[in-house]
Amino acid sequence: MASYEVMVEIRHLPGINDPEGATVERALPALGFSTISKVSMGKAIRFSIDADDVDSATLSVNDVCKRLLANPVLESFEIKIREIK
Amino acid sequence: MHLSGIVVFPGTNCEFDVAESIDKAGGISQLIWHDTTDLSKFDSIVIAGGFAHGDYLRPGAIAKFSPVMSSIERFANDGGTVVGICNGFQVLTEVGLLPGALQKNDSLTFICKNVEIVVSSNFSPLTKNIEIGTELLIPINHFSGNFTVDSETLKVLEDSGRVVFRYKSNPNGSTASIAGISNETGNVVGLMPHPERASDILLGSEDGLRLLKNLILI
């Protein structure tokens, strides 16, 4: 068994409204940040998992993302995983 | 007499209002805790509004793992009547009994006010005997009521008469001003407005009671 540190980034699917991102983007020029665009707000979820190897850890994390952490109607997810030595 | 089970999760807060208005509509209501699994005695199940499991992660996301939910899925798949109000609607989409999802209001504000909705279909346990086009005054009270669905599913909903309620003036950015939808067999319905809060003229409207009177006819 090894331990893995996992970071899941959850994003809006293309075409899904992102009112938080749009609001932040609208506020930026007032602070002088006029060159920033394409602001997108999502979620970052960090946790640890014990598994035999990186493949089985990734499989479990994929499963938990599909079943709980992300809503497939609105969101996509990206998994970053690294072994904790 | 119609017996309605009102589902209570940790964080649900509209259960007593729903129970009282169902009783007023002529039914009998019984609160059921979210670990209940035997729903056989109920004529309908209502998932009341609130913040099930604190709405953590997403509204309804954790609630789908409560024991009562798999029983509700079976109950619905066997043709049982299921109504989700506000947070209950969010739970029904999370669990997959209704399509789409409720994302944050496009204004990014919590909205609590009376709104006019239009009955767009009779294909639901709440609108069976209400003429299409009827306008109802019923309050909304939500932060995530922005109904979102892909264009393919929207077409299916529109073509099969499953858009049950539409806002007269879209308050939250919902796709096609949708305020409520039903499933493909018409026995499961979810809506963001709160009929129980429009169940007495003292509350400003009795239009919600009309919907609940339909429910208890089942």
XYZ file of C-alpha atoms in Angstrom:
303
model
C 0.000 0.000 0.000
C 1.193 3.477 -0.823
C -0.249 6.877 -0.019
C -1.064 9.433 -2.687
C -1.820 13.105 -2.503
C -4.672 14.037 -4.815
C -5.756 17.362 -6.200
C -9.015 17.483 -8.138
C -9.778 20.586 -10.131
C -13.430 21.020 -11.066
C -14.319 23.357 -13.925
C -17.463 24.496 -15.680
C -18.145 22.690 -18.937
C -17.877 24.884 -22.030
C -21.137 26.747 -22.578
C -22.206 26.586 -18.933
C -22.759 29.984 -17.341
C -20.059 30.965 -14.897
C -21.588 33.923 -13.043
C -18.808 34.030 -10.436
C -16.058 34.116 -13.048
C -17.922 36.764 -15.047
C -18.394 38.938 -11.961
C -14.715 38.734 -11.028
C -13.751 39.552 -14.609
C -16.034 42.594 -14.623
C -14.434 43.854 -11.394
C -10.838 43.584 -12.599
C -10.626 46.684 -14.847
C -11.649 48.860 -11.870
C -8.436 47.736 -10.169
C -6.386 48.412 -13.256
C -6.106 44.781 -14.406
C -7.432 45.448 -17.861
C -5.443 42.749 -19.657
C -6.975 39.782 -17.805
C -9.681 37.804 -19.583
C -11.310 34.347 -19.629
C -11.714 34.254 -15.842
C -13.231 30.968 -14.766
C -14.188 29.962 -11.236
C -14.168 26.330 -10.221
C -13.358 24.206 -7.210
C -10.168 22.605 -6.000
C -10.464 19.588 -3.725
C -7.395 18.122 -2.041
C -7.272 14.773 -0.260
C -5.117 11.690 0.369
C -5.799 8.144 -0.715
C -4.173 4.797 0.081
C -3.889 2.376 -2.838
C -1.701 -0.440 -4.180
C -0.353 1.670 -7.007
C -0.957 4.882 -8.903
C -3.268 3.214 -11.419
C -5.680 1.878 -8.827
C -5.549 5.192 -6.954
C -6.436 7.036 -10.181
C -9.273 4.607 -10.859
C -10.807 5.244 -7.420
C -10.396 9.004 -7.705
C -12.064 8.958 -11.127
C -14.956 7.043 -9.632
C -15.435 9.434 -6.721
C -15.267 12.415 -9.099
C -17.970 10.964 -11.333
C -20.219 9.872 -8.490
C -19.862 12.758 -6.087
C -17.289 15.508 -6.534
C -18.359 16.780 -9.962
C -21.810 17.159 -11.501
C -21.400 15.928 -15.096
C -24.243 18.188 -16.299
C -22.289 21.304 -15.357
C -18.704 20.344 -14.658
C -15.592 18.568 -15.849
C -12.698 17.529 -13.651
C -8.964 17.079 -13.831
C -7.023 14.878 -11.443
C -3.459 15.453 -10.294
C -1.983 12.667 -8.228
C 1.444 12.080 -6.674
C 2.843 9.569 -4.264
C 3.584 10.721 -0.727
C 7.047 9.399 0.162
C -57.215 9.509 2.095
C -53.973 10.557 0.449
C -50.920 9.940 2.657
C -47.873 11.976 1.747
C -44.402 11.309 3.149
C -42.358 14.485 3.652
C -38.635 13.707 3.498
C -36.470 15.357 6.143
C -32.697 15.445 5.726
C -30.388 17.068 8.245
C -30.736 20.691 7.112
C -34.220 20.471 5.601
C -36.273 23.403 6.875
C -39.570 23.527 4.974
C -41.018 20.216 6.163
C -43.563 21.632 8.624
C -44.872 24.198 6.128
C -45.242 21.486 3.478
C -46.938 19.134 5.933
C -49.372 21.802 7.076
C -50.296 22.846 3.556
C -50.811 19.253 2.413
C -53.099 18.749 5.403
C -54.914 21.938 4.463
C -55.275 20.686 0.890
C -57.106 17.667 2.285
C -54.370 15.052 2.567
C -52.508 13.546 5.481
C -48.802 14.111 5.839
C -46.129 12.299 7.767
C -42.543 13.440 8.194
C -39.974 10.787 7.303
C -36.338 10.950 8.393
C -33.746 10.431 5.663
C -32.762 6.959 6.921
C -36.272 5.608 6.191
C -36.321 2.881 3.556
C -39.876 1.497 3.605
C -42.110 3.849 1.625
C -44.801 1.297 0.808
C -47.617 2.991 2.739
C -47.254 6.368 1.031
C -49.327 7.659 -1.874
C -46.749 10.329 -2.600
C -43.329 11.481 -1.445
C -42.453 15.168 -1.163
C -38.847 16.270 -0.762
C -39.153 19.584 1.051
C -36.860 22.580 0.720
C -33.944 23.629 2.857
C -30.267 22.784 2.857
C -29.977 18.986 2.884
C -26.664 18.014 4.480
C -25.754 21.714 4.523
C -25.755 21.815 0.702
C -22.040 21.128 0.990
C -20.193 20.456 -2.266
C -23.344 21.271 -4.292
C -27.007 21.490 -3.309
C -28.312 17.925 -3.157
C -24.938 16.299 -3.804
C -24.587 14.588 -0.422
C -28.317 13.939 -0.031
C -28.251 11.425 -2.849
C -26.374 9.031 -0.562
C -29.008 9.121 2.193
C -30.702 5.713 2.562
C -34.127 7.125 1.696
C -32.960 8.130 -1.784
C -32.551 4.632 -3.221
C -36.035 3.833 -1.887
C -37.392 6.985 -3.549
C -35.763 5.925 -6.824
C -37.515 2.553 -6.600
C -40.787 4.236 -5.559
C -40.577 6.563 -8.588
C -39.565 3.832 -11.005
C -42.604 1.834 -9.862
C -44.787 4.797 -10.844
C -45.017 6.432 -7.408
C -45.610 10.182 -7.219
C -42.566 12.189 -6.152
C -42.443 15.971 -5.773
C -39.247 17.932 -5.149
C -39.632 21.516 -3.984
C -36.630 23.864 -4.244
C -33.822 21.929 -2.532
C -35.914 18.822 -3.243
C -35.757 19.667 -6.968
C -31.977 20.014 -6.666
C -31.814 16.589 -4.965
C -33.924 15.003 -7.736
C -31.570 16.283 -10.436
C -28.489 15.174 -8.502
C -29.893 11.679 -8.116
C -30.848 11.575 -11.806
C -34.627 11.251 -11.427
C -34.920 14.552 -13.298
C -32.546 15.838 -15.982
C -30.426 18.985 -15.833
C -28.976 20.768 -12.845
C -29.618 23.869 -10.765
C -26.630 26.160 -10.779
C -26.138 29.488 -9.024
C -28.510 32.315 -9.955
C -26.980 34.423 -12.711
C -27.249 37.483 -10.442
C -25.132 35.657 -7.829
C -27.657 36.772 -5.221
C -30.070 34.884 -3.022
C -33.571 35.635 -4.294
C -36.587 35.557 -1.990
C -39.756 37.031 -3.488
C -43.138 36.280 -4.964
C -42.911 35.446 -8.655
C -45.483 34.770 -11.321
C -45.192 31.373 -12.934
C -47.174 29.975 -15.820
C -48.474 26.412 -15.973
C -46.974 25.038 -19.183
C -48.042 21.415 -19.001
C -50.550 19.097 -17.327
C -48.037 16.270 -17.420
C -47.321 16.322 -13.682
C -49.066 15.375 -10.435
C -49.299 19.062 -9.497
C -50.925 20.418 -12.639
C -53.238 17.634 -13.835
C -56.406 19.712 -13.505
C -54.993 23.171 -14.045
C -55.462 24.812 -17.401
C -52.296 25.401 -19.402
C -51.464 29.094 -19.395
C -52.776 29.636 -15.853
C -50.671 32.177 -14.004
C -49.819 31.496 -10.376
C -48.241 33.727 -7.746
C -45.814 31.592 -5.722
C -42.616 32.618 -3.897
C -39.108 31.510 -4.733
C -36.368 31.392 -2.125
C -33.037 30.188 -3.483
C -29.432 30.860 -4.425
C -29.091 28.004 -6.907
C -32.255 28.009 -8.974
C -30.735 28.591 -12.383
C -32.012 25.534 -14.249
C -29.390 24.408 -16.723
C -29.708 21.728 -19.345
C -28.051 20.962 -22.677
C -29.932 21.935 -25.832
C -30.657 18.322 -26.796
C -32.317 17.544 -23.457
C -34.144 20.878 -23.556
C -35.663 19.903 -26.888
C -36.796 16.568 -25.446
C -38.357 18.356 -22.444
C -40.129 20.891 -24.659
C -41.324 18.361 -27.247
C -42.696 15.936 -24.672
C -44.521 18.555 -22.588
C -42.282 18.079 -19.593
C -41.703 21.772 -18.950
C -44.358 22.101 -16.251
C -43.786 25.663 -15.025
C -42.145 28.717 -16.550
C -41.315 32.040 -14.919
C -43.213 34.911 -16.463
C -40.137 37.052 -15.922
C -36.927 35.017 -15.578
C -35.491 35.794 -12.117
C -32.382 33.609 -12.067
C -31.121 32.883 -15.573
C -32.864 29.528 -15.953
C -32.752 28.001 -19.421
C -35.988 28.846 -21.282
C -37.310 30.438 -18.044
C -37.972 26.958 -16.695
C -39.244 26.852 -13.102
C -40.261 23.177 -12.968
C -40.113 19.961 -14.995
C -41.401 16.418 -14.845
C -39.846 13.057 -15.716
C -40.706 11.121 -18.851
C -43.545 9.236 -17.184
C -44.996 12.351 -15.555
C -44.974 10.976 -11.995
C -41.916 12.882 -10.763
C -41.940 16.660 -10.701
C -39.462 19.222 -9.427
C -39.960 22.966 -9.072
C -38.043 25.841 -7.526
C -41.079 27.877 -6.323
C -42.549 26.929 -2.931
C -46.274 26.033 -3.228
C -46.499 25.597 0.562
C -45.643 29.254 1.025
C -48.628 30.237 -1.109
C -51.182 28.158 0.750
C -53.136 30.819 2.590
C -54.444 34.214 1.638
C -52.688 35.562 4.746
C -49.407 34.673 3.015
C -50.376 36.718 -0.023
C -51.493 33.875 -2.269
C -53.344 30.582 -2.205
C -52.113 29.559 -5.656
C -49.728 26.956 -4.229
C -52.604 25.220 -2.514
C -54.171 24.616 -5.946
C -51.098 22.565 -6.880
C -51.169 20.577 -3.644
C -54.895 19.897 -4.073
C -54.000 18.212 -7.361
C -51.352 16.166 -5.607
C -53.723 14.722 -3.040
C -56.163 13.582 -5.727
C -53.694 10.841 -6.646
